[in-house]
Structure formats: structure tokens, C-alpha cells
CSV table of N, CA and C and ligand atoms in Angstrom, one decimal:
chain,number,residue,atom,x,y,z
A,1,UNK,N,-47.1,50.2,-66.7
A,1,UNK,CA,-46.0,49.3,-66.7
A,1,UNK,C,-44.6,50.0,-66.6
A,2,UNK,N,-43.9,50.1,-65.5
A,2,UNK,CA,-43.1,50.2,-65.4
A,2,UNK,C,-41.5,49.9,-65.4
A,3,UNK,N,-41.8,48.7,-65.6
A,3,UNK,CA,-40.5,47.8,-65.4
A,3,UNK,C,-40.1,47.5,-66.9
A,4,UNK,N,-38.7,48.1,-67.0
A,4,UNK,CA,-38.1,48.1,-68.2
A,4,UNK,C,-38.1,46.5,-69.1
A,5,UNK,N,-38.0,44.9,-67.9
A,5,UNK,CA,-37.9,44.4,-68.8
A,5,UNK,C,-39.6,43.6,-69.4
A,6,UNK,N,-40.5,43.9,-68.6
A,6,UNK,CA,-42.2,43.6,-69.1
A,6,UNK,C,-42.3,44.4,-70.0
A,7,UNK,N,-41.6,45.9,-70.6
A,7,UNK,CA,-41.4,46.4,-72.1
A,7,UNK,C,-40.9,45.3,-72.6
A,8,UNK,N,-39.5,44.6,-72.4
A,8,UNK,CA,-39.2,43.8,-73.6
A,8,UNK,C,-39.9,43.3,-73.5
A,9,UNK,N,-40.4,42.2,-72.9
A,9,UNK,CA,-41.8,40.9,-72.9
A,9,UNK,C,-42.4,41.7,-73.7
A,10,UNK,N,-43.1,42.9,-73.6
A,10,UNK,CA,-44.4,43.5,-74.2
A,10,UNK,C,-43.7,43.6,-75.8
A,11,UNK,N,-42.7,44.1,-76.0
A,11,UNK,CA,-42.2,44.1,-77.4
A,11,UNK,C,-42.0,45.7,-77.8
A,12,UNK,N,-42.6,46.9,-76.6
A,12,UNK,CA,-42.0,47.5,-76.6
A,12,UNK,C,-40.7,48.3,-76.7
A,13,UNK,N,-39.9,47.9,-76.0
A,13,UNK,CA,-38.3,48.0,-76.0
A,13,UNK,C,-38.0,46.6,-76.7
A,14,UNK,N,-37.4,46.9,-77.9
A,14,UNK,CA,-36.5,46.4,-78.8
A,14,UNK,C,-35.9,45.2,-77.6
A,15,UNK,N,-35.2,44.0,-78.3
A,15,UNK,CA,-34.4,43.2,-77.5
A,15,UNK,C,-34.1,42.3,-78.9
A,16,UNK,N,-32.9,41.6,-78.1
A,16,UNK,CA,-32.1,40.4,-79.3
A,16,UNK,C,-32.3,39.0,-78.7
A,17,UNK,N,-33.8,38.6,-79.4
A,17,UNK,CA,-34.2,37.7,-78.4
A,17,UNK,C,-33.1,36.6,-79.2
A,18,UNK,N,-33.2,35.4,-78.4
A,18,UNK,CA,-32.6,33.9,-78.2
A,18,UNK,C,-33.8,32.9,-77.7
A,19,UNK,N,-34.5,33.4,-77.0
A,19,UNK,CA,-35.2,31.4,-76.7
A,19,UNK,C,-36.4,32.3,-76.6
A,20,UNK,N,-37.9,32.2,-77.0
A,20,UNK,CA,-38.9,32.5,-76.4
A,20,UNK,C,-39.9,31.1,-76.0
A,21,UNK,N,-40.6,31.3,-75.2
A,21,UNK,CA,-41.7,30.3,-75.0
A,21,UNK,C,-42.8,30.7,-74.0
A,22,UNK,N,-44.2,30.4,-74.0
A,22,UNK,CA,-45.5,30.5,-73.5
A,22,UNK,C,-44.8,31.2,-71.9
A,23,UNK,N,-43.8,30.6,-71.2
A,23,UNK,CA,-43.5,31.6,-69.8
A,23,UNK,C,-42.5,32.2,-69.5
A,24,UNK,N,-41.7,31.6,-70.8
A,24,UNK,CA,-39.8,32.8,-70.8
A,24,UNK,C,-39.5,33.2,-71.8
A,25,UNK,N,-38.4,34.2,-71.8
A,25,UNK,CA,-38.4,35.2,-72.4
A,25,UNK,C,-36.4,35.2,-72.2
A,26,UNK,N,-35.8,34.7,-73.4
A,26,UNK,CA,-34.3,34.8,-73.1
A,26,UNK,C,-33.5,35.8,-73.8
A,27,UNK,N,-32.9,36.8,-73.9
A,27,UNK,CA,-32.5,37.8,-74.5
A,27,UNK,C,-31.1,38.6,-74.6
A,28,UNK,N,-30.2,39.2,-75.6
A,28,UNK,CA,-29.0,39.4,-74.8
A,28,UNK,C,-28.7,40.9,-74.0
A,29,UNK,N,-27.8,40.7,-72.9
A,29,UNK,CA,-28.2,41.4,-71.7
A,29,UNK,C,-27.2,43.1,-73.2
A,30,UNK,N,-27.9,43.8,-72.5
A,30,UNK,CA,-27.5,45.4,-73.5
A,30,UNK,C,-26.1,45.5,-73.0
A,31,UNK,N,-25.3,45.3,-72.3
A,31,UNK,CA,-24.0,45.6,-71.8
A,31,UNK,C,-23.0,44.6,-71.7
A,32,UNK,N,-22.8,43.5,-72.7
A,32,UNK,CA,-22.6,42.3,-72.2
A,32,UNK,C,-21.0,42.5,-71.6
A,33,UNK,N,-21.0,41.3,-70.2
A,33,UNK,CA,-20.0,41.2,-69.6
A,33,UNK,C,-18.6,40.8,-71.0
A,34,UNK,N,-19.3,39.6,-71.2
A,34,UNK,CA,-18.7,39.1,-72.2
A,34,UNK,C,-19.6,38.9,-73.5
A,35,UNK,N,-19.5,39.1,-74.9
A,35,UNK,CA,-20.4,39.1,-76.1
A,35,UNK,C,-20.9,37.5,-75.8
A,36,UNK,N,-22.2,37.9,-75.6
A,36,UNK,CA,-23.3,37.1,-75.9
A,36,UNK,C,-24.1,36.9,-74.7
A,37,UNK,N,-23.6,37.3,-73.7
A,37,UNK,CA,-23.9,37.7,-72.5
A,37,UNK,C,-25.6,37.4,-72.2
A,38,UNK,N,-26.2,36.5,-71.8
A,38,UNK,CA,-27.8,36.5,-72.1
A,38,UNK,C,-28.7,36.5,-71.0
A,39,UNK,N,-29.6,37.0,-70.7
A,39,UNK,CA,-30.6,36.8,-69.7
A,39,UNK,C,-31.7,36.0,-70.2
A,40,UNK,N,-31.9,35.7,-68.8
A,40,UNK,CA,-32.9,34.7,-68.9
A,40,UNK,C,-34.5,34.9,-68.0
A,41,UNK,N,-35.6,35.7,-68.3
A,41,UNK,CA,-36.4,36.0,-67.4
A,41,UNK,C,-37.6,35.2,-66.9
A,42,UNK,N,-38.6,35.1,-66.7
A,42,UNK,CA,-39.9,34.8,-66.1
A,42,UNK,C,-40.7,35.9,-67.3
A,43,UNK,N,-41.8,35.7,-68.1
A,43,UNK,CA,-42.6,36.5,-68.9
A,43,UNK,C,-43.3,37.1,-67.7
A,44,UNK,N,-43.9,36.6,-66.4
A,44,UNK,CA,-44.7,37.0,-65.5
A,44,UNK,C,-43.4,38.1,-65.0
A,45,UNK,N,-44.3,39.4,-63.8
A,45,UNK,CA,-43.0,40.0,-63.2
A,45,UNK,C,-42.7,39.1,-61.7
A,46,UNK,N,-41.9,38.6,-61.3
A,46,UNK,CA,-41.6,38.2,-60.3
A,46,UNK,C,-40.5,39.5,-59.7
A,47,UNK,N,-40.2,40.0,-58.7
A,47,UNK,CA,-39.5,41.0,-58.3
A,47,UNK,C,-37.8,40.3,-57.8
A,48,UNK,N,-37.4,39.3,-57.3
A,48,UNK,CA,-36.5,38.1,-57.2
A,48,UNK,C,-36.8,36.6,-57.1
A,49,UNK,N,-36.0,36.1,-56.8
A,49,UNK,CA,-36.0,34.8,-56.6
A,49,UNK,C,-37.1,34.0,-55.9
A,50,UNK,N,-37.0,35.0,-54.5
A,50,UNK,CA,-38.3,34.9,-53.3
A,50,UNK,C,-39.7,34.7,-54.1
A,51,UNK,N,-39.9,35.6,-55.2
A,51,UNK,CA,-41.7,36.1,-55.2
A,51,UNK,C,-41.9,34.2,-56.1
A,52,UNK,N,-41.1,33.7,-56.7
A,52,UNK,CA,-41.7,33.1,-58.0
A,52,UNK,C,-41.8,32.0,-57.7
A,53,UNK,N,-43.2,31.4,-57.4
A,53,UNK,CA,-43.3,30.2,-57.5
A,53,UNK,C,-42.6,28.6,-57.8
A,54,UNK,N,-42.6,27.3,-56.8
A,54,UNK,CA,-41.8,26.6,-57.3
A,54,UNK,C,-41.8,26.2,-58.4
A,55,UNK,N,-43.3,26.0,-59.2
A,55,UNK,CA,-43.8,25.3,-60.6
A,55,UNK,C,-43.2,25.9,-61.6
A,56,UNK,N,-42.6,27.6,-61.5
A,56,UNK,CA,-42.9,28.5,-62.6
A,56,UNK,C,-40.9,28.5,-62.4
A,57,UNK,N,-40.2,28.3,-61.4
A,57,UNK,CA,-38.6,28.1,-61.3
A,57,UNK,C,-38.2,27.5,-61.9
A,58,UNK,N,-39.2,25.9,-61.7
A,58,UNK,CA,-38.8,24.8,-62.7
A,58,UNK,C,-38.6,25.2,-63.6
A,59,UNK,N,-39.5,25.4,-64.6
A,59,UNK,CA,-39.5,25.9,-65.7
A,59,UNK,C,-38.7,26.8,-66.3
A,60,UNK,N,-38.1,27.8,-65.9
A,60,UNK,CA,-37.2,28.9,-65.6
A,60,UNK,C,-35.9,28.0,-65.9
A,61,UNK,N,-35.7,26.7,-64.6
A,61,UNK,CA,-34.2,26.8,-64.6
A,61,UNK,C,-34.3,25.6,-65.9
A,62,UNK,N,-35.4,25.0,-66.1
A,62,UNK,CA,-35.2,23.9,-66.9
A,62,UNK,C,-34.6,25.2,-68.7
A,63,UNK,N,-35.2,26.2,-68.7
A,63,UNK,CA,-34.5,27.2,-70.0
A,63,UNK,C,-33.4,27.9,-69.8
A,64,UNK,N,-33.2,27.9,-68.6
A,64,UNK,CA,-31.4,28.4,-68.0
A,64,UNK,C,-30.5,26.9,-69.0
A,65,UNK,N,-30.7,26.1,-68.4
A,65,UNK,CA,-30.1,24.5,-68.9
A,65,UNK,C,-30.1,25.2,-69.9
A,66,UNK,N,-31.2,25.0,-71.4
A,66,UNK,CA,-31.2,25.2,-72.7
A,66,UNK,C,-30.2,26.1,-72.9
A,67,UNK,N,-30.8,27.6,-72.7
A,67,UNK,CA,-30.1,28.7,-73.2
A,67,UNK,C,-28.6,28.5,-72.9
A,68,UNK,N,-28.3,28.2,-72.1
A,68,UNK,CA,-26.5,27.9,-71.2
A,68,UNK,C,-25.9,27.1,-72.2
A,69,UNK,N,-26.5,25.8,-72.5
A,69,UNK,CA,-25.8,24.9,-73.6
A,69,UNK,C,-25.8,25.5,-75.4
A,70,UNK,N,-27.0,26.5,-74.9
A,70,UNK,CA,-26.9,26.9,-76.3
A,70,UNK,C,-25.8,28.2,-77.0
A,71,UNK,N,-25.7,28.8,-75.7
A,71,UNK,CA,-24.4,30.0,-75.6
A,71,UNK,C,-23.2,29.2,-75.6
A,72,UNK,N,-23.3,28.3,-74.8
A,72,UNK,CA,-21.6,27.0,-75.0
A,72,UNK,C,-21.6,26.8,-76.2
A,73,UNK,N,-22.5,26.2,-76.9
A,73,UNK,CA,-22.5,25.2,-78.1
A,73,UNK,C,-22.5,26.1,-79.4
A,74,UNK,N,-23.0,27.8,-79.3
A,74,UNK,CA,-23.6,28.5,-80.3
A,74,UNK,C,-22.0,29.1,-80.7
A,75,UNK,N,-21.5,30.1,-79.8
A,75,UNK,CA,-20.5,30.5,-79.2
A,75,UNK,C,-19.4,30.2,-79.4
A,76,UNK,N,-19.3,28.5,-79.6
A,76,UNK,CA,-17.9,27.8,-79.3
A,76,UNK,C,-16.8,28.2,-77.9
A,77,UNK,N,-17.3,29.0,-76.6
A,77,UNK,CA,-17.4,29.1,-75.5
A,77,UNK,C,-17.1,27.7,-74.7
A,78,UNK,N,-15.8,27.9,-73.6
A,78,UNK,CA,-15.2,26.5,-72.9
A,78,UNK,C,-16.3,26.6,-71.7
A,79,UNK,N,-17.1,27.9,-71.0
A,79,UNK,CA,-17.9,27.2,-70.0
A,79,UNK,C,-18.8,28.8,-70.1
A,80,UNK,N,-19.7,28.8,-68.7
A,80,UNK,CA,-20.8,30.2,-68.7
A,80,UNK,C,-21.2,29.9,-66.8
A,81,UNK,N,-21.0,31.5,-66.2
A,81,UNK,CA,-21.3,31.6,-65.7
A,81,UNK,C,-22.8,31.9,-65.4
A,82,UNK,N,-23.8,31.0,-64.6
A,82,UNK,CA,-25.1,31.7,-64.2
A,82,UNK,C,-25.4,31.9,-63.3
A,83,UNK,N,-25.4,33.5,-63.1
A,83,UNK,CA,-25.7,34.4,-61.6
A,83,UNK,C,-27.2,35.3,-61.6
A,84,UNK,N,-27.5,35.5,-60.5
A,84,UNK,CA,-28.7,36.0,-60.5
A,84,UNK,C,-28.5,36.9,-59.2
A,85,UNK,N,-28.5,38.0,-59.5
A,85,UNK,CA,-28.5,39.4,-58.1
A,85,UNK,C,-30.4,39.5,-57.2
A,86,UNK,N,-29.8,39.1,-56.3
A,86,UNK,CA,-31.0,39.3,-55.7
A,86,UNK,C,-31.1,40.7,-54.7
A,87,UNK,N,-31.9,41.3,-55.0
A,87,UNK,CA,-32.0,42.9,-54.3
A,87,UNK,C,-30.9,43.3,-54.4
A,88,UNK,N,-30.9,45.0,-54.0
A,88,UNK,CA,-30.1,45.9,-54.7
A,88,UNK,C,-28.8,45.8,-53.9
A,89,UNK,N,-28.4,45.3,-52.8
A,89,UNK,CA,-27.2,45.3,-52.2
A,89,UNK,C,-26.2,43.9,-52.9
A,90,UNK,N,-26.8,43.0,-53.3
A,90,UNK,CA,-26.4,42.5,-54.4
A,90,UNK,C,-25.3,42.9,-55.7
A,91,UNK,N,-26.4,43.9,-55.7
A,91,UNK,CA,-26.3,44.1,-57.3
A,91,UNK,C,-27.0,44.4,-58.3
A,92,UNK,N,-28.7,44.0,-58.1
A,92,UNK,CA,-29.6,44.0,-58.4
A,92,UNK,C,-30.2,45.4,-59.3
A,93,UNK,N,-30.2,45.5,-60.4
A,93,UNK,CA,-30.7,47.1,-60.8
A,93,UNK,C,-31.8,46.9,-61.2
A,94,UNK,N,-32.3,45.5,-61.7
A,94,UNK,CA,-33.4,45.6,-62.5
A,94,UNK,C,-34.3,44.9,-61.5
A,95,UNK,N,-35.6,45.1,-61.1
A,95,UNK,CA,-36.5,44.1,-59.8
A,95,UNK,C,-37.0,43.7,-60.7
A,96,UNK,N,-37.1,43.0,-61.3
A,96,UNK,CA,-37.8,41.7,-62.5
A,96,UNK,C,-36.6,40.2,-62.7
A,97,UNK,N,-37.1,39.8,-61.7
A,97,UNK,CA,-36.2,38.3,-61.6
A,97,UNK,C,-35.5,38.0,-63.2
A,98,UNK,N,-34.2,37.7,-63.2
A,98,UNK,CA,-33.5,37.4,-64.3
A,98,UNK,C,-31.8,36.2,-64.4
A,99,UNK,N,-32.3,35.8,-64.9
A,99,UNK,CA,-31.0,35.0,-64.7
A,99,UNK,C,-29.6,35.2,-66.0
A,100,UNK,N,-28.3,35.9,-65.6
A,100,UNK,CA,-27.2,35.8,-66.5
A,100,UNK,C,-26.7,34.9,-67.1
A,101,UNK,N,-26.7,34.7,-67.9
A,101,UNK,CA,-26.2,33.5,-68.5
A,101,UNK,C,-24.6,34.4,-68.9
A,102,UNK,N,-23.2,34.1,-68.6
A,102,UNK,CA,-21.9,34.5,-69.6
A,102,UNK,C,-20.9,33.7,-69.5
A,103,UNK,N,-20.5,33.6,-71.1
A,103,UNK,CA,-19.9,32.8,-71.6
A,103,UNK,C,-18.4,33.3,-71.0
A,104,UNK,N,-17.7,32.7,-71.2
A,104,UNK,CA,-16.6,33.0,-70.3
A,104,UNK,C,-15.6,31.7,-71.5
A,105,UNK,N,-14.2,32.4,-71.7
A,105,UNK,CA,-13.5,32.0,-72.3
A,105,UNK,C,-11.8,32.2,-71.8
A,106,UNK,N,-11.1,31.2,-71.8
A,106,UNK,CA,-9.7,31.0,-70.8
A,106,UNK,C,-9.2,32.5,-71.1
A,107,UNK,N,-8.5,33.2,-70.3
A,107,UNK,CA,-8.0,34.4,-70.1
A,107,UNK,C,-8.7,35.8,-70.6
A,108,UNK,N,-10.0,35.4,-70.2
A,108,UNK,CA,-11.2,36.5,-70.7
A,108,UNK,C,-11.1,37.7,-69.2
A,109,UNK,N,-9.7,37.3,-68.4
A,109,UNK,CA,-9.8,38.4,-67.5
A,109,UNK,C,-10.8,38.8,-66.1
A,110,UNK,N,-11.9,37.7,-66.6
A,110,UNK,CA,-13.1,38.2,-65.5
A,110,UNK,C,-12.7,37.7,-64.2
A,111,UNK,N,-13.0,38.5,-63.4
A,111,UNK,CA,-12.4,37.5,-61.8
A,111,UNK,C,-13.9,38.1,-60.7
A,112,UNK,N,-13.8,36.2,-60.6
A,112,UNK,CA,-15.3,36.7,-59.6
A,112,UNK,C,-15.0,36.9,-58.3
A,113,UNK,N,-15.5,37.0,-57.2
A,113,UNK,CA,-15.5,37.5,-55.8
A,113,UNK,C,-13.9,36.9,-54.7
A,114,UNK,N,-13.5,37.6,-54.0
A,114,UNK,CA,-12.5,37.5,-53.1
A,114,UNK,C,-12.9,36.4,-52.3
A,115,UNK,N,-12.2,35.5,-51.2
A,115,UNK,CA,-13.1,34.6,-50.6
A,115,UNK,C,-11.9,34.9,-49.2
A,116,UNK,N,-13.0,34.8,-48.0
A,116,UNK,CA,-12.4,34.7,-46.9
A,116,UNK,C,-11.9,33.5,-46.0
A,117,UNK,N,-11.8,33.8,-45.1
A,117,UNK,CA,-12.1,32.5,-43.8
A,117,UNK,C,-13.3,32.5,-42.8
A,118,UNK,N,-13.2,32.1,-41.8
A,118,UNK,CA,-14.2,32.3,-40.9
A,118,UNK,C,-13.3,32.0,-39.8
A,119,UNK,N,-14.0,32.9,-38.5
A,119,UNK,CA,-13.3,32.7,-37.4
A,119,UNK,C,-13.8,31.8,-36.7
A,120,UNK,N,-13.5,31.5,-35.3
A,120,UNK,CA,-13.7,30.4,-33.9
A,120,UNK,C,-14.9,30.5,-34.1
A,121,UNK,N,-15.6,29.4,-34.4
A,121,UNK,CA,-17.1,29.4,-34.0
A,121,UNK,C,-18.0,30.1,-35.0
A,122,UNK,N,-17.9,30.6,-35.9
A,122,UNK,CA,-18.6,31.6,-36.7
A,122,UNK,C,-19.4,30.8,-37.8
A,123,UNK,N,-18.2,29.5,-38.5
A,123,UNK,CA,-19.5,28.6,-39.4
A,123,UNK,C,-20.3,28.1,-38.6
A,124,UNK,N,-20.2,27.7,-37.7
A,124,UNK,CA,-21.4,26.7,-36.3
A,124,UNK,C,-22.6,28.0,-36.5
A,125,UNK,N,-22.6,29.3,-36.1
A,125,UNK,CA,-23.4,30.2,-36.1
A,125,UNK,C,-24.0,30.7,-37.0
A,126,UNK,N,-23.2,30.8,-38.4
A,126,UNK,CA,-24.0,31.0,-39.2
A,126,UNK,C,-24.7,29.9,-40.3
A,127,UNK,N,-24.5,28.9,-39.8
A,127,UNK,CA,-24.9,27.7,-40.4
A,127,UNK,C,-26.4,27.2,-39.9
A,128,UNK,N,-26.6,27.4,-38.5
A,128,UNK,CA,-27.4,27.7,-37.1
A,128,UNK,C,-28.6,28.1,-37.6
A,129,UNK,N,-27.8,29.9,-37.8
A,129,UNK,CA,-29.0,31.0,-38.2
A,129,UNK,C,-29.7,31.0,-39.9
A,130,UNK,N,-29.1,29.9,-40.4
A,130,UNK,CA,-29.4,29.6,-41.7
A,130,UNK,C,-30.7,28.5,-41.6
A,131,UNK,N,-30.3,27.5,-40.9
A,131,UNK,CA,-30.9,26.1,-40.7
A,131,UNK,C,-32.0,26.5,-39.8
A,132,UNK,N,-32.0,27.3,-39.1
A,132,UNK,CA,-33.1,27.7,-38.7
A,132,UNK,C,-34.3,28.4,-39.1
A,133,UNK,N,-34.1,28.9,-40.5
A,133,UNK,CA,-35.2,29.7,-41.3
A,133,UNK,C,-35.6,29.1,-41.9
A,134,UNK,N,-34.9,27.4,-42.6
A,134,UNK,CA,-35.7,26.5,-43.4
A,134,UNK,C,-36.9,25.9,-43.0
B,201,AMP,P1,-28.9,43.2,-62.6
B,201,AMP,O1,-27.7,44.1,-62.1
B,201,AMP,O2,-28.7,41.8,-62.1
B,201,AMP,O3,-30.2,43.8,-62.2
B,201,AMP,O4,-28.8,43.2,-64.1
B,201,AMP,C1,-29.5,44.0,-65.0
B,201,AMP,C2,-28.9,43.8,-66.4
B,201,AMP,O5,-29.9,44.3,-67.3
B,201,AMP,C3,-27.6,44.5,-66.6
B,201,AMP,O6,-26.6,43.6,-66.9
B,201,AMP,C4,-28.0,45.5,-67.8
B,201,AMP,O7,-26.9,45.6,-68.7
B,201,AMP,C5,-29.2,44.8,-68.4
B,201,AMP,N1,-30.1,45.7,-69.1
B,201,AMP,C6,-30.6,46.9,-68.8
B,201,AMP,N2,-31.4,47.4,-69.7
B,201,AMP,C7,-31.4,46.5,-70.7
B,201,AMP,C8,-32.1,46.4,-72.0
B,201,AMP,N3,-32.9,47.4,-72.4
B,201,AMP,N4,-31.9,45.3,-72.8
B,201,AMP,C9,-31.0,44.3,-72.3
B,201,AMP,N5,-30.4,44.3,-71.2
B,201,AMP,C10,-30.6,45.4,-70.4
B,202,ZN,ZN1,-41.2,43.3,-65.0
């Protein structure tokens, strides 16, 4: 077993659990963005978003919901961002599917991604090459 977080599942590596149940495992992330910072994993290893079945996501995002309102509501927190890095050009360090739950509070500083435009023709194309893999 190599995967740092099927140690926490296993109970090996210490963790500050938050929600456990029969196929998730919710815990807070060791570096938090912002304190309270929580992940939310699959007990099974799924590698990202791709490998994990639709039955077992349900399930997944239906404890994202829980844990999310429970970091709002625990917290006293005005909202929480939930992101999930898929592969390493992402962002991705850990390959055991996981979802961030952070709480985020007015002038907490965090600023998420720059946003561009698109040139002549470019949403037609990549909208195209999207609709076409569904
Ligand atoms: P990602 O970049 O999406 O793969 O996120 C991995 C996250 O796991 C990072 O935010 C780390 O701080 C967190 N992390 C790494 N090791 C541990 C650990 N032992 N316990 C809790 N969180 C961890
Ligand atoms: Zn794993």
C-alpha cells in the first residue's frame, strides 16, 4: 500500500477525521488553505474522477453536500469552495480521488484563477472538440 491516503483509510497515518461512513472517509487536509480546510475521499482507491464509478460519485458528492454544510454551519464560515485536481498538471499530488472542501471568509485574501477571452472562432472549436467525446 502505497498511497498515503489508503494509510489514512487504513488508520495507519494519524488523520483529524470529520465524517466517516461504510464508503467515505472525510478528514482535515494537513496544510489547510484556510483552517478547517477538509477532504473528502472514496475509502476505495480510485486514481481521479475518471476511474470511479457513477454509483460510488453519488455517494461521494451526496457527503461533499454533508461535509460542505457542516464546515459552513460548524465554522460559522459565509461560503466553501469545492475543488478537486485531476492529474498532476492540475495540481494533483495525491492520485487517490479527493475532494477539497474550504471555507473561505470575506477578505480571507484567497484569489482563484485569472480568466481570459477567446478569439474568432475558438469557443465554436472547442466546444466541437468537447461535444464530440460525449
Ligand atoms: P492535491 O494537490 O489536490 O493532490 O491535494 C493533496 C492534499 O493532500 C494537499 O492539500 C495536502 O496538504 C494534503 N495532504 C497531504 N498529506 C496529508 C496528510 N497526511 N493528511 C492530510 N492531508 C494531507
Ligand atoms: Zn489510495
Amino acid at each position: 500500500m502505497d498511497c498515503i491516503f489508503c494509510k489514512i483509510i487504513a488508520g495507519v497515518i494519524p488523520s483529524f477525521k470529520v465524517y466517516e461512513d461504510e464508503d467515505i472517509l472525510a478528514f482535515l487536509d494537513i496544510a489547510p488553505v484556510n483552517p478547517g480546510h477538509t477532504l473528502v475521499v472514496p475509502k476505495k482507491h480510485y486514481a481521479n474522477l475518471e476511474e470511479i464509478p457513477e454509483g460510488e460519485l453519488a455517494k461521494l458528492a451526496a457527503a461533499i453536500k454533508k461535509v460542505g454544510k457542516a464546515v459552513k454551519d460548524g465554522l460559522g464560515v459565509e461560503g466553501y469552495n469545492v475543488m478537486e485536481n485531476n492529474d498532476p498538471v492540475s495540481g494533483q499530488i495525491i492520485p487517490h480521488l479527493h475532494f477539497h472542501i474550504i471555507p473561505r471568509k470575506e477578505g480571507d485574501g484567497l484569489k482563484l484563477w485569472p480568466q481570459g477571452k477567446y478569439g474568432e472562432g475558438e469557443a465554436e472549436e472547442m466546444a466541437e472538440k468537447i461535444k464530440n467525446k460525449i
